[in-house]
PDB file of C-alpha atoms in Angstrom:
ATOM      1  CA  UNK A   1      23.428   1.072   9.466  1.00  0.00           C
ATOM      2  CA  UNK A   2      22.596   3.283   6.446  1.00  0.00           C
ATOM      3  CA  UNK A   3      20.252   2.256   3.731  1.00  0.00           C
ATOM      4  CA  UNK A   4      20.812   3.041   0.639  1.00  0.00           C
ATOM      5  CA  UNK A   5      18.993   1.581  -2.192  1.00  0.00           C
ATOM      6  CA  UNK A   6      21.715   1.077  -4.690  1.00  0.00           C
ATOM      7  CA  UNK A   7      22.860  -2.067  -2.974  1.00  0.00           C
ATOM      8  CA  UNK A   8      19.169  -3.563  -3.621  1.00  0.00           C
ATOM      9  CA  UNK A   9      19.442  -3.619  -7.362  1.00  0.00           C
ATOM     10  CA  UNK A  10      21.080  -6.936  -7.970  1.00  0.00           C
ATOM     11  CA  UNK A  11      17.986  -9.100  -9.137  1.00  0.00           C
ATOM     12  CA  UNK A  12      18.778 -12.196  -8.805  1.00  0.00           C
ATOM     13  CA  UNK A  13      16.869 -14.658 -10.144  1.00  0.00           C
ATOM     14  CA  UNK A  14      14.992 -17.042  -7.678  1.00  0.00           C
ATOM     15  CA  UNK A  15      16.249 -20.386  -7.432  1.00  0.00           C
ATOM     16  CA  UNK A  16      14.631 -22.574  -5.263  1.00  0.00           C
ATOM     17  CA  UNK A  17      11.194 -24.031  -6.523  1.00  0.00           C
ATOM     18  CA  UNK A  18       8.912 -20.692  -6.625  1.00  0.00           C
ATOM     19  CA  UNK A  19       5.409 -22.234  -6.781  1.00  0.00           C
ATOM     20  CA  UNK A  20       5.874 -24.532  -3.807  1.00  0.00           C
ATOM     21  CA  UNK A  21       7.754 -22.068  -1.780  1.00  0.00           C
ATOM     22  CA  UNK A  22       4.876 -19.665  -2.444  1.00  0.00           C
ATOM     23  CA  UNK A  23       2.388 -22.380  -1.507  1.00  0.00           C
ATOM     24  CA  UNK A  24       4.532 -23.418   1.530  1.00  0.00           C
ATOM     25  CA  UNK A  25       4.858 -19.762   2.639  1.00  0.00           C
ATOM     26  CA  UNK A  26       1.064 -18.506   2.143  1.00  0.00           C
ATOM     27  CA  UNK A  27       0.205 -21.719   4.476  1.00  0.00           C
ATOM     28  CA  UNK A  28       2.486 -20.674   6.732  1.00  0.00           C
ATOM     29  CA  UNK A  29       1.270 -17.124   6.872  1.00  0.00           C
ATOM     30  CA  UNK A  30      -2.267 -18.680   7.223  1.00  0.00           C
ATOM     31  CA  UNK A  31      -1.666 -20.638  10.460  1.00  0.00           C
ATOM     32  CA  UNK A  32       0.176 -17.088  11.509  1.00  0.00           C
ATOM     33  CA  UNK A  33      -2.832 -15.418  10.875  1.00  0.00           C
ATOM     34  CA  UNK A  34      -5.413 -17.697  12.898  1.00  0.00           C
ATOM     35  CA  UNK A  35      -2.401 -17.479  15.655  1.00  0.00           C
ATOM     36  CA  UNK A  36      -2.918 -13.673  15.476  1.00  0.00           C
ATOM     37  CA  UNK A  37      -6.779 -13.663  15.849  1.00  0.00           C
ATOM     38  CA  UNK A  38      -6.946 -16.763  18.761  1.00  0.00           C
ATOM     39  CA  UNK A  39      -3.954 -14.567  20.606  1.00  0.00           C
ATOM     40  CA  UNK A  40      -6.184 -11.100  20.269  1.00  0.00           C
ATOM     41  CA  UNK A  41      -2.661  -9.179  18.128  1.00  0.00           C
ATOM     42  CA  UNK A  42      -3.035  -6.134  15.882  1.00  0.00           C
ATOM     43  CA  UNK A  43      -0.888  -5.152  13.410  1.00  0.00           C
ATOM     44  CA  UNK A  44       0.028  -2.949  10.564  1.00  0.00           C
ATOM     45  CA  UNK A  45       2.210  -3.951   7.514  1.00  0.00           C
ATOM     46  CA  UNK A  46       3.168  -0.983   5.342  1.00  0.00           C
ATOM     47  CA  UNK A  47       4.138  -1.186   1.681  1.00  0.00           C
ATOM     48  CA  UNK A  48       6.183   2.032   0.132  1.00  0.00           C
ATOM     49  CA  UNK A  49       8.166   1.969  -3.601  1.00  0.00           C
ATOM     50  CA  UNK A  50       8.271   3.003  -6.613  1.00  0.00           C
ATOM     51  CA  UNK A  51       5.526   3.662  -9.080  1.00  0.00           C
ATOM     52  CA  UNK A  52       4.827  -0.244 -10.652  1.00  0.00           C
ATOM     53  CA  UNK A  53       7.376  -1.480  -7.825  1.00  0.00           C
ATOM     54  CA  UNK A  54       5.218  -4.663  -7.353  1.00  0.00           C
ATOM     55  CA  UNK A  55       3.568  -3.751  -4.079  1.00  0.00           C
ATOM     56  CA  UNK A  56      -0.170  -5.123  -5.507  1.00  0.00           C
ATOM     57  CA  UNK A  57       1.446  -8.436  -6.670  1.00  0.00           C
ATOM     58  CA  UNK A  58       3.455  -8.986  -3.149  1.00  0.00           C
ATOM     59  CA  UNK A  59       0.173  -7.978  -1.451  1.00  0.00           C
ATOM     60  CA  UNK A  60      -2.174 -10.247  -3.131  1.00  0.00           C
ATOM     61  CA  UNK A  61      -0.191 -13.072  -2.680  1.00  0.00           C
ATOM     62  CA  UNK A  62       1.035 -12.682   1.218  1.00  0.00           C
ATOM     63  CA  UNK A  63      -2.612 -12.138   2.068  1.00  0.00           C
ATOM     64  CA  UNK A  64      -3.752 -15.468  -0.793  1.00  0.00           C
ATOM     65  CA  UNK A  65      -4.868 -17.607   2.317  1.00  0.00           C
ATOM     66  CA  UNK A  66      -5.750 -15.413   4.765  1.00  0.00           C
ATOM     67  CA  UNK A  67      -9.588 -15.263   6.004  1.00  0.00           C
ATOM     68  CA  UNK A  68     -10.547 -11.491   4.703  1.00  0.00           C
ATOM     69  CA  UNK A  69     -12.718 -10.761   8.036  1.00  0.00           C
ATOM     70  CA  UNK A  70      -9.724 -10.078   9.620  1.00  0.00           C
ATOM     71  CA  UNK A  71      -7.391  -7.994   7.711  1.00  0.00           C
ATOM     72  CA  UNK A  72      -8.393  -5.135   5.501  1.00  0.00           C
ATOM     73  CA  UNK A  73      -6.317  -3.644   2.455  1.00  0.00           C
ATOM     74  CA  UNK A  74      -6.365   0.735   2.607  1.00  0.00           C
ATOM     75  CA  UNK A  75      -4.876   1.653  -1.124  1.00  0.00           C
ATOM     76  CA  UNK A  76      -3.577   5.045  -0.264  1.00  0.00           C
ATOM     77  CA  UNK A  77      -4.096   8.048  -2.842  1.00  0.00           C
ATOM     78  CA  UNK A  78      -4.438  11.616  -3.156  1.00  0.00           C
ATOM     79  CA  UNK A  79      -6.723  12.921   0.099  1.00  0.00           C
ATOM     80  CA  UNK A  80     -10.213  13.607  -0.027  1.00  0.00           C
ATOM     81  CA  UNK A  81     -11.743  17.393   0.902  1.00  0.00           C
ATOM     82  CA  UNK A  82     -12.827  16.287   3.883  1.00  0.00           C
ATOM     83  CA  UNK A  83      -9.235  14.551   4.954  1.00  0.00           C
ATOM     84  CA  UNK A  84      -7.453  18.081   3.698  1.00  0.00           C
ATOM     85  CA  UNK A  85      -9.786  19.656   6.537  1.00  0.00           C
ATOM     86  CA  UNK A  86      -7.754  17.565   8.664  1.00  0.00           C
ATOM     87  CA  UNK A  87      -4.325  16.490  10.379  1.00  0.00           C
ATOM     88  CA  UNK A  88      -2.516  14.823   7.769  1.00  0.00           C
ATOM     89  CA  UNK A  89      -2.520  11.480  10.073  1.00  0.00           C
ATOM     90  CA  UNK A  90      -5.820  11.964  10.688  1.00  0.00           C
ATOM     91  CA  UNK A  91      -6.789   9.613   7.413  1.00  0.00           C
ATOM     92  CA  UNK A  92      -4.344   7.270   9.226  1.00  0.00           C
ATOM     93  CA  UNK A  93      -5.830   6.685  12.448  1.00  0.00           C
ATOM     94  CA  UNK A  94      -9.347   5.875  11.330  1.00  0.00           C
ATOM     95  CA  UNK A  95      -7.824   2.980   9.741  1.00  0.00           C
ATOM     96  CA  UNK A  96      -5.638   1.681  12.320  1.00  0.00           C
ATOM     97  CA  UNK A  97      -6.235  -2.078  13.041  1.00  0.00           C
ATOM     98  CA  UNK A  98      -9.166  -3.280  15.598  1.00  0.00           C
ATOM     99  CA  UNK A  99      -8.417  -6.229  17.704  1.00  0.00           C
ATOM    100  CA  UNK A 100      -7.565  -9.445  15.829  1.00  0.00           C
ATOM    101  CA  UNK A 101      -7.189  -7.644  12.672  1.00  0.00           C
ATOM    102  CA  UNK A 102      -3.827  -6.833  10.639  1.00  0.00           C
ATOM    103  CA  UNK A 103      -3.957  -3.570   8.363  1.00  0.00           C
ATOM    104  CA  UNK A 104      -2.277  -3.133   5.428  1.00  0.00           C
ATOM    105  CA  UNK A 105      -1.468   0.068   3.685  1.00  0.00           C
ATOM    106  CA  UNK A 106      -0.558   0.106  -0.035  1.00  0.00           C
ATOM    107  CA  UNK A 107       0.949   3.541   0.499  1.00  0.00           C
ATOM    108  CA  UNK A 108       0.788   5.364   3.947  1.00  0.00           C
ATOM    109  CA  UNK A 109       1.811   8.481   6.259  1.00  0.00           C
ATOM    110  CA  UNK A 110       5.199   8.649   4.483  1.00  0.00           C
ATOM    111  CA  UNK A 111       3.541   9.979   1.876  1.00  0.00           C
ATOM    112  CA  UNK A 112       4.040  13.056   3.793  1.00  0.00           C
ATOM    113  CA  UNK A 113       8.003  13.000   3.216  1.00  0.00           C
ATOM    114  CA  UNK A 114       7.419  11.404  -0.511  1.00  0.00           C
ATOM    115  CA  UNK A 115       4.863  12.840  -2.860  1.00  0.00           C
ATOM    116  CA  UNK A 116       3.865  15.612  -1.072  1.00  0.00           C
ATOM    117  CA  UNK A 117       7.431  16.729  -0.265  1.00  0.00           C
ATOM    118  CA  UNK A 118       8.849  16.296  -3.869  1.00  0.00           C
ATOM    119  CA  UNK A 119       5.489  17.374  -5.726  1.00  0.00           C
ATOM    120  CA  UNK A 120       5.571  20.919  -3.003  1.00  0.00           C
ATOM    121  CA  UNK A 121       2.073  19.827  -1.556  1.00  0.00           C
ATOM    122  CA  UNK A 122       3.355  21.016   1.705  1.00  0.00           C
ATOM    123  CA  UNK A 123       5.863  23.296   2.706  1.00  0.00           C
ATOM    124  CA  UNK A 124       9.605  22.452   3.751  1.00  0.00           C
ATOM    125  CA  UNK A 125       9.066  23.004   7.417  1.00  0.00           C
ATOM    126  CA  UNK A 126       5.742  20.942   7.086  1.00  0.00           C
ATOM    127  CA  UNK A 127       7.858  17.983   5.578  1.00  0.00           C
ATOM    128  CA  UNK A 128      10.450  18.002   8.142  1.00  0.00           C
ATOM    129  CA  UNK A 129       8.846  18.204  11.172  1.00  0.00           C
ATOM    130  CA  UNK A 130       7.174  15.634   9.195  1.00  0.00           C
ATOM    131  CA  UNK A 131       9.640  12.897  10.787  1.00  0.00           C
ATOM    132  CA  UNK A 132       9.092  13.354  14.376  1.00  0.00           C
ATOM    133  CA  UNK A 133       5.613  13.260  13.763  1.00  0.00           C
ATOM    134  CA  UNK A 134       5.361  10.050  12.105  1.00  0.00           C
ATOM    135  CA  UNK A 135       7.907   8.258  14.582  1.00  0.00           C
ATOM    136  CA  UNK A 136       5.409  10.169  17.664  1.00  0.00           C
ATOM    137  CA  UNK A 137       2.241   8.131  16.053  1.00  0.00           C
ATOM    138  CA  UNK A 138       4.280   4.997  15.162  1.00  0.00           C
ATOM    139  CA  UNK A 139       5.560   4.759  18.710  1.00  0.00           C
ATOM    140  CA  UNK A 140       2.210   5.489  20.238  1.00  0.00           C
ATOM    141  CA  UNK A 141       0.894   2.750  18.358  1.00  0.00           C
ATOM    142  CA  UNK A 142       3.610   0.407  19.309  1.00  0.00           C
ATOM    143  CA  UNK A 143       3.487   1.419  23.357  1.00  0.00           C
ATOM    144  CA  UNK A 144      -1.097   0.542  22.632  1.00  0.00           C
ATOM    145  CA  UNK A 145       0.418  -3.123  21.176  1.00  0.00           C
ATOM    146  CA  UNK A 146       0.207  -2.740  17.871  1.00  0.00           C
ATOM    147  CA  UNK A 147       2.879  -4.216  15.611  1.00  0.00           C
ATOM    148  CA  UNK A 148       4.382  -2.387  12.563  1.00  0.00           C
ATOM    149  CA  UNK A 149       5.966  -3.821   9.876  1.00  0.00           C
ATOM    150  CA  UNK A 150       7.384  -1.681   7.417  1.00  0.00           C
ATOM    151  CA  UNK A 151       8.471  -2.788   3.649  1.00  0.00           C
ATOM    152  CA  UNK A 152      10.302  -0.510   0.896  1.00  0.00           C
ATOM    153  CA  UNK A 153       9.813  -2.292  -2.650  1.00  0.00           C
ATOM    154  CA  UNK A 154      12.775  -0.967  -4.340  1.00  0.00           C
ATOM    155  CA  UNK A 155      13.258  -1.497  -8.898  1.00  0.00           C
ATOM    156  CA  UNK A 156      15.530   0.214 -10.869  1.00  0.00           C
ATOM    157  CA  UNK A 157      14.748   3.018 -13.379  1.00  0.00           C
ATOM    158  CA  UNK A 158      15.128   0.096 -15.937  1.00  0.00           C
ATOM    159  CA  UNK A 159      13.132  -2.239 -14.210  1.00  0.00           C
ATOM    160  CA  UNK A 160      10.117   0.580 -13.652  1.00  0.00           C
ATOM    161  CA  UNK A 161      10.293   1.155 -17.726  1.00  0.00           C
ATOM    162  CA  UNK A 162       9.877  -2.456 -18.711  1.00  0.00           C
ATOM    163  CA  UNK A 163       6.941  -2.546 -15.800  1.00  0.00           C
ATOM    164  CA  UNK A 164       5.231   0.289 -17.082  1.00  0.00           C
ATOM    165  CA  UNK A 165       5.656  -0.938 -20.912  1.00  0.00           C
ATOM    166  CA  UNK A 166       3.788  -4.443 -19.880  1.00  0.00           C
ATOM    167  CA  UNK A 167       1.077  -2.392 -18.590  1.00  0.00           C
ATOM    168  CA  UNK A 168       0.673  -0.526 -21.651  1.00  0.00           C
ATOM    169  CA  UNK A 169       1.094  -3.384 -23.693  1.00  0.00           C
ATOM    170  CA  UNK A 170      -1.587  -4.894 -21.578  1.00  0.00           C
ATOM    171  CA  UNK A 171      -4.996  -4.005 -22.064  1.00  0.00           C
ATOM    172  CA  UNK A 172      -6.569  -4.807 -18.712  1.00  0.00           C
ATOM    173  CA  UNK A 173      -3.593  -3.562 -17.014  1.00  0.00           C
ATOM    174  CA  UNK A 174      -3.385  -0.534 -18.760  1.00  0.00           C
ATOM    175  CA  UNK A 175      -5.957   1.491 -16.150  1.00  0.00           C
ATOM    176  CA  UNK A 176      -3.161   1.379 -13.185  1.00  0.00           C
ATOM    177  CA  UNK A 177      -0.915   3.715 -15.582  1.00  0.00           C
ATOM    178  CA  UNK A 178      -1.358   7.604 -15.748  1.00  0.00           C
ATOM    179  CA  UNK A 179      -0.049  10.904 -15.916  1.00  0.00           C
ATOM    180  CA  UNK A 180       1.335  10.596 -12.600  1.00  0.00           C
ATOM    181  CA  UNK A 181       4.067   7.980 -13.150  1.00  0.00           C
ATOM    182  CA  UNK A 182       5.637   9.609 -15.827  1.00  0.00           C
ATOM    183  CA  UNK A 183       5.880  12.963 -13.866  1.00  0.00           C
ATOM    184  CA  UNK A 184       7.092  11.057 -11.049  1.00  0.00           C
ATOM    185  CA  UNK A 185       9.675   8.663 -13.159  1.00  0.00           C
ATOM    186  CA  UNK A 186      10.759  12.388 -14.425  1.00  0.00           C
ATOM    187  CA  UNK A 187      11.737  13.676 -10.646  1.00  0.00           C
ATOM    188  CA  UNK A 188      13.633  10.242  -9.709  1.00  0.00           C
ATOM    189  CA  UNK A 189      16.349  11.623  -8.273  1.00  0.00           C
ATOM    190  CA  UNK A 190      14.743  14.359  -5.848  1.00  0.00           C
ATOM    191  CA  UNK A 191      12.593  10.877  -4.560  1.00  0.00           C
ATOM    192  CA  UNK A 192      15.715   9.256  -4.095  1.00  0.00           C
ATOM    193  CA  UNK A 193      16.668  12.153  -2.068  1.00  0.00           C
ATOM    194  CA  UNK A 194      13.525  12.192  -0.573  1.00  0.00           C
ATOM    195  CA  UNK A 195      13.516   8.244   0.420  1.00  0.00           C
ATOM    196  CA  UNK A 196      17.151   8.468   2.207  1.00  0.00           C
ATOM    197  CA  UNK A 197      16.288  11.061   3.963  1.00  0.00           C
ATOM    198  CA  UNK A 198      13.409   8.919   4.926  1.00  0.00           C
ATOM    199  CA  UNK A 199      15.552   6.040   5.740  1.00  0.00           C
ATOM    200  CA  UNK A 200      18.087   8.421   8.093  1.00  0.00           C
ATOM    201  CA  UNK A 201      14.679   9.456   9.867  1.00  0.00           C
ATOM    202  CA  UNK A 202      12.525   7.301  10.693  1.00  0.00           C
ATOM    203  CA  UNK A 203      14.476   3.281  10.220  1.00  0.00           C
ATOM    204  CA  UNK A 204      14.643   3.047  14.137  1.00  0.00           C
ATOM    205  CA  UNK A 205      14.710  -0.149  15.904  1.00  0.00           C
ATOM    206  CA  UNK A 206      11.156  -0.429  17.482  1.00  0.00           C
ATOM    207  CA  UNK A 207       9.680   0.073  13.524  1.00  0.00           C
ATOM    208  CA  UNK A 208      12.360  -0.949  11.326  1.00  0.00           C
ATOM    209  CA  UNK A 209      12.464  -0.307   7.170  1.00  0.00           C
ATOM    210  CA  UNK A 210      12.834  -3.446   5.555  1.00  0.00           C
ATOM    211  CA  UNK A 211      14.247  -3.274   1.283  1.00  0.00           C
ATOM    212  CA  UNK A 212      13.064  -5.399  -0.933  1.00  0.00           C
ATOM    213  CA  UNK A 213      15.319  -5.971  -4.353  1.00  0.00           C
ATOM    214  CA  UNK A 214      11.866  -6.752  -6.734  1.00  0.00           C
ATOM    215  CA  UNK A 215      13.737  -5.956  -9.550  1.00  0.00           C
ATOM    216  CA  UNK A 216      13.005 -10.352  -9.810  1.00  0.00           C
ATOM    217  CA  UNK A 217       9.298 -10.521  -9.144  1.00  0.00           C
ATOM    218  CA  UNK A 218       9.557 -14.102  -7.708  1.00  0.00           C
ATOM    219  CA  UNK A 219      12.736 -13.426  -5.322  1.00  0.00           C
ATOM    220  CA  UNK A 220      11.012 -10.157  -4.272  1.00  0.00           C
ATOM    221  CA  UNK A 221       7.895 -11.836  -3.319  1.00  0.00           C
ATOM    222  CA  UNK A 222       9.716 -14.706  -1.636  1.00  0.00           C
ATOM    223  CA  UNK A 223      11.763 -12.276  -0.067  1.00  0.00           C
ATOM    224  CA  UNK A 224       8.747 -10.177   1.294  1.00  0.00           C
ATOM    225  CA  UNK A 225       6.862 -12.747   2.475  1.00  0.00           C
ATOM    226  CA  UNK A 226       9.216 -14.376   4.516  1.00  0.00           C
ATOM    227  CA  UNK A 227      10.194 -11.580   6.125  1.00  0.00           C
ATOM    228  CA  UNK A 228       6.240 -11.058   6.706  1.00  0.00           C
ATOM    229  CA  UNK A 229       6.012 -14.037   7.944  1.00  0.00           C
ATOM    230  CA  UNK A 230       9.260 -14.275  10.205  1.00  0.00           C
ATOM    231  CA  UNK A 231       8.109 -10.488  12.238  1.00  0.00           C
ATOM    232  CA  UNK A 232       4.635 -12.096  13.040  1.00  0.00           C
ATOM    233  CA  UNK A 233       5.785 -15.162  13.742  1.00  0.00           C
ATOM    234  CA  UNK A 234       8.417 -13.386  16.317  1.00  0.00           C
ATOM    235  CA  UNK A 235       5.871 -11.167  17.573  1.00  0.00           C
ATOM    236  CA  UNK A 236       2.317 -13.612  18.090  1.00  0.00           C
ATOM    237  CA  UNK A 237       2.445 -16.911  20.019  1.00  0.00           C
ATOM    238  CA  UNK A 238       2.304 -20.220  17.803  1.00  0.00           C
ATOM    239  CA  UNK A 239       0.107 -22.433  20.227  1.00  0.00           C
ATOM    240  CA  UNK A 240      -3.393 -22.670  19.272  1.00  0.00           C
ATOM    241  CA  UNK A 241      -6.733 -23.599  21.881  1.00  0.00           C
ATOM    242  CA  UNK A 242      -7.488 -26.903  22.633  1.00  0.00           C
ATOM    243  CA  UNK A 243     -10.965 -27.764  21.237  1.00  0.00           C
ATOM    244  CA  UNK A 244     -13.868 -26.323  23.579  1.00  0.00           C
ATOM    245  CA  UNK A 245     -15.043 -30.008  25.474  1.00  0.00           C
ATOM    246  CA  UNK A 246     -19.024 -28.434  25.096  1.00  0.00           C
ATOM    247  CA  UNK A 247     -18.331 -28.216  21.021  1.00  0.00           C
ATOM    248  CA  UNK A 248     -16.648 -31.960  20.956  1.00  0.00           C
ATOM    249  CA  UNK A 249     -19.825 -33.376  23.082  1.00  0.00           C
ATOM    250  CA  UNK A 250     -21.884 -31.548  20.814  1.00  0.00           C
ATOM    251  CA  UNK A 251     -19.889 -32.893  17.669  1.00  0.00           C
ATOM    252  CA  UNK A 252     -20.090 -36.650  19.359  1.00  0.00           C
ATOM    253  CA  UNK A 253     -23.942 -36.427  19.660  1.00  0.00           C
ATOM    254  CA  UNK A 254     -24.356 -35.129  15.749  1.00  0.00           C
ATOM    255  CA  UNK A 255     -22.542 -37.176  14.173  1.00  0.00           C
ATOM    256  CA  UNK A 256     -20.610 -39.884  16.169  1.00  0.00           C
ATOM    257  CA  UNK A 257     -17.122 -37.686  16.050  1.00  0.00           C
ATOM    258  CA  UNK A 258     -14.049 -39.117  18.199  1.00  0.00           C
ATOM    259  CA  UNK A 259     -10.502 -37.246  18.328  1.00  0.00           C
ATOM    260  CA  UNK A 260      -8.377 -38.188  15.466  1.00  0.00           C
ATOM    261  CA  UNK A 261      -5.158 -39.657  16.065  1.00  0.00           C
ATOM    262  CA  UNK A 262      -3.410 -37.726  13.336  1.00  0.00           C
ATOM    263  CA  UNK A 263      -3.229 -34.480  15.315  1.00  0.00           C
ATOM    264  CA  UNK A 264      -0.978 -31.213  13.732  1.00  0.00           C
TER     265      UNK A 264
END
C-alpha cells in the first residue's frame, strides 16, 4: 500500500484520558524494556518529520521510565569533517545498538534521500542508489537480530507555523529555531517529493514506515507510543527470571525476607 501523507492530516483531538494513558503506556514500555535487557534484544527506533514535527516531545516521553544505561538517544545533524572522510553510513554503524540496549535516532541515514538530496549535498546518482543502500544495511542489521522500528512524524504546513511561532514566542525554546527551518519550510514541496519517494523505496515489510498524524500533540504521542510499544512487545518475550535462590537466601539472612504473596 502507498503512503502518502495527506491522509495523516486529520488531527483529531485525543479523547480518552491523556495523562493516565501516558502513565499507563510509559509503565508498560518500562516492563518492555527490562523484558528487552533480561532476553539479551537490540533494537533501533528511528524518528524522521518535519522541522518542529514533535519528534523531541514523543521521544522524551516513550523513553520517561526507561533505565538510561540501556538505551542511548543519537540527535542527528549536519556531519562532522571527520564523518565527511567517510561512507555516509559510516556515522551510522558506530552507533548501532550493543546487546541489551535500544538506539534511538532523532534523525538518521535517510537523511541521505532528505536534506542532502533536496539541499544538493550529494549528487542525483548518489541519492538514488541511496535506497538500495540503506535497505542493504537495514537488512544486514535485521539478519545480526537487531530490530528496527521506523516512525515518520508527519504536521501540516499550518501546524509547523503555529510550532515554530510558540518557539519564538518562547524564550527558552527559542534556541531549537534557526535559519534552517525557514529554508527548509520554503522547499516543502520538493521534501514532499523527496519523502514519497522515500516511502515507495524503502517501506518494505521486514522494516516497515510507520505515520504519525501529530498535528494533535497528545493523539500523536499516544499514537507513537503504542505502536512503540506493540513492535517490542511482538518482537521480545514477556516472561521475566525467577529470583536467583543464592540472592533470596542471602535476602532471608539480612533481613528476615520471605516471598510475598502478592506476586505480578
Amino acid at each position: 500500500m502507498t503512503i502518502d501523507l495527506s491522509d495523516y492530516e486529520k488531527g483529531k483531538k485525543y479523547q480518552g484520558d491523556y495523562n493516565a494513558d501516558l502513565a499507563a503506556l510509559q509503565e508498560r514500555l518500562a516492563k518492555i524494556q527490562v523484558a528487552h535487557i533480561v532476553h539479551d534484544r537490540r533494537s533501533v527506533i528511528l524518528f524522521e518529520g518535519w522541522d518542529a514535527a514533535g519528534k523531541g516531545g514523543i521521544i522524551k516521553r516513550m523513553t520517561a521510565d526507561w533505565d538510561p544505561r540501556y538505551y542511548q538517544v543519537h540527535p542527528i545533524s549536519a556531519p562532522t569533517d571527520e564523518e565527511r572522510d567517510h561512507h555516509y553510513l559510516w556515522r551510522f554503524w558506530t552507533k548501532l545498538p550493543g546487546s541489551r540496549n535500544i538506539a534511538i535516532f532523532d534523525r538518521s541515514w535517510y537523511g541521505r534521500v532528505l536534506v542532502e538530496r533536496v539541499e544538493g549535498f550529494c549528487s542525483k546518482g548518489e541519492w538514488t542508489r541511496a535506497y538500495d543502500e540503506i535497505n542493504a544495511f537495514e537488512r544486514q542489521q535485521i539478519d545480526a537480530g537487531t530490530h528496527i522500528i521506523k516512525l515518520f512524524i508527519h504536521i501540516t504546513q499550518h501546524t509547523q507555523d503555529e510550532q515554530l511561532a510558540q518557539r519564538l514566542d518562547t524564550p527558552w525554546k527559542r534556541w531549537k529555531t534557526g535559519a534552517d527551518d525557514y529554508r527548509n519550510r520554503a522547499r516543502r514541496a520538493d521534501y514532499l517529493d523527496a519523502m514519497h519517494d522515500m516511502f515507495r523505496a524503502t517501506d518494505r515489510k521486514e522494516a516497515p514506515w510507520h505515520i504519525i498524524d501529530n498535528n494533535n500533540r497528545k493523539a500523536g504521542r499516544i499514537a507513537a507510543l503504542t505502536y512503540v510499544a506493540d513492535r517490542l512487545e511482538a518482537l521480545v518475550p514477556l516472561d521475566f527470571p525467577d529470583a536467583d535462590p543464592a540472592v533470596m537466601k542471602l535476602a532471608q539472612d539480612a533481613f528476615g525476607y520471605r516471598p510475598s504473596a502478592l506476586k505480578k
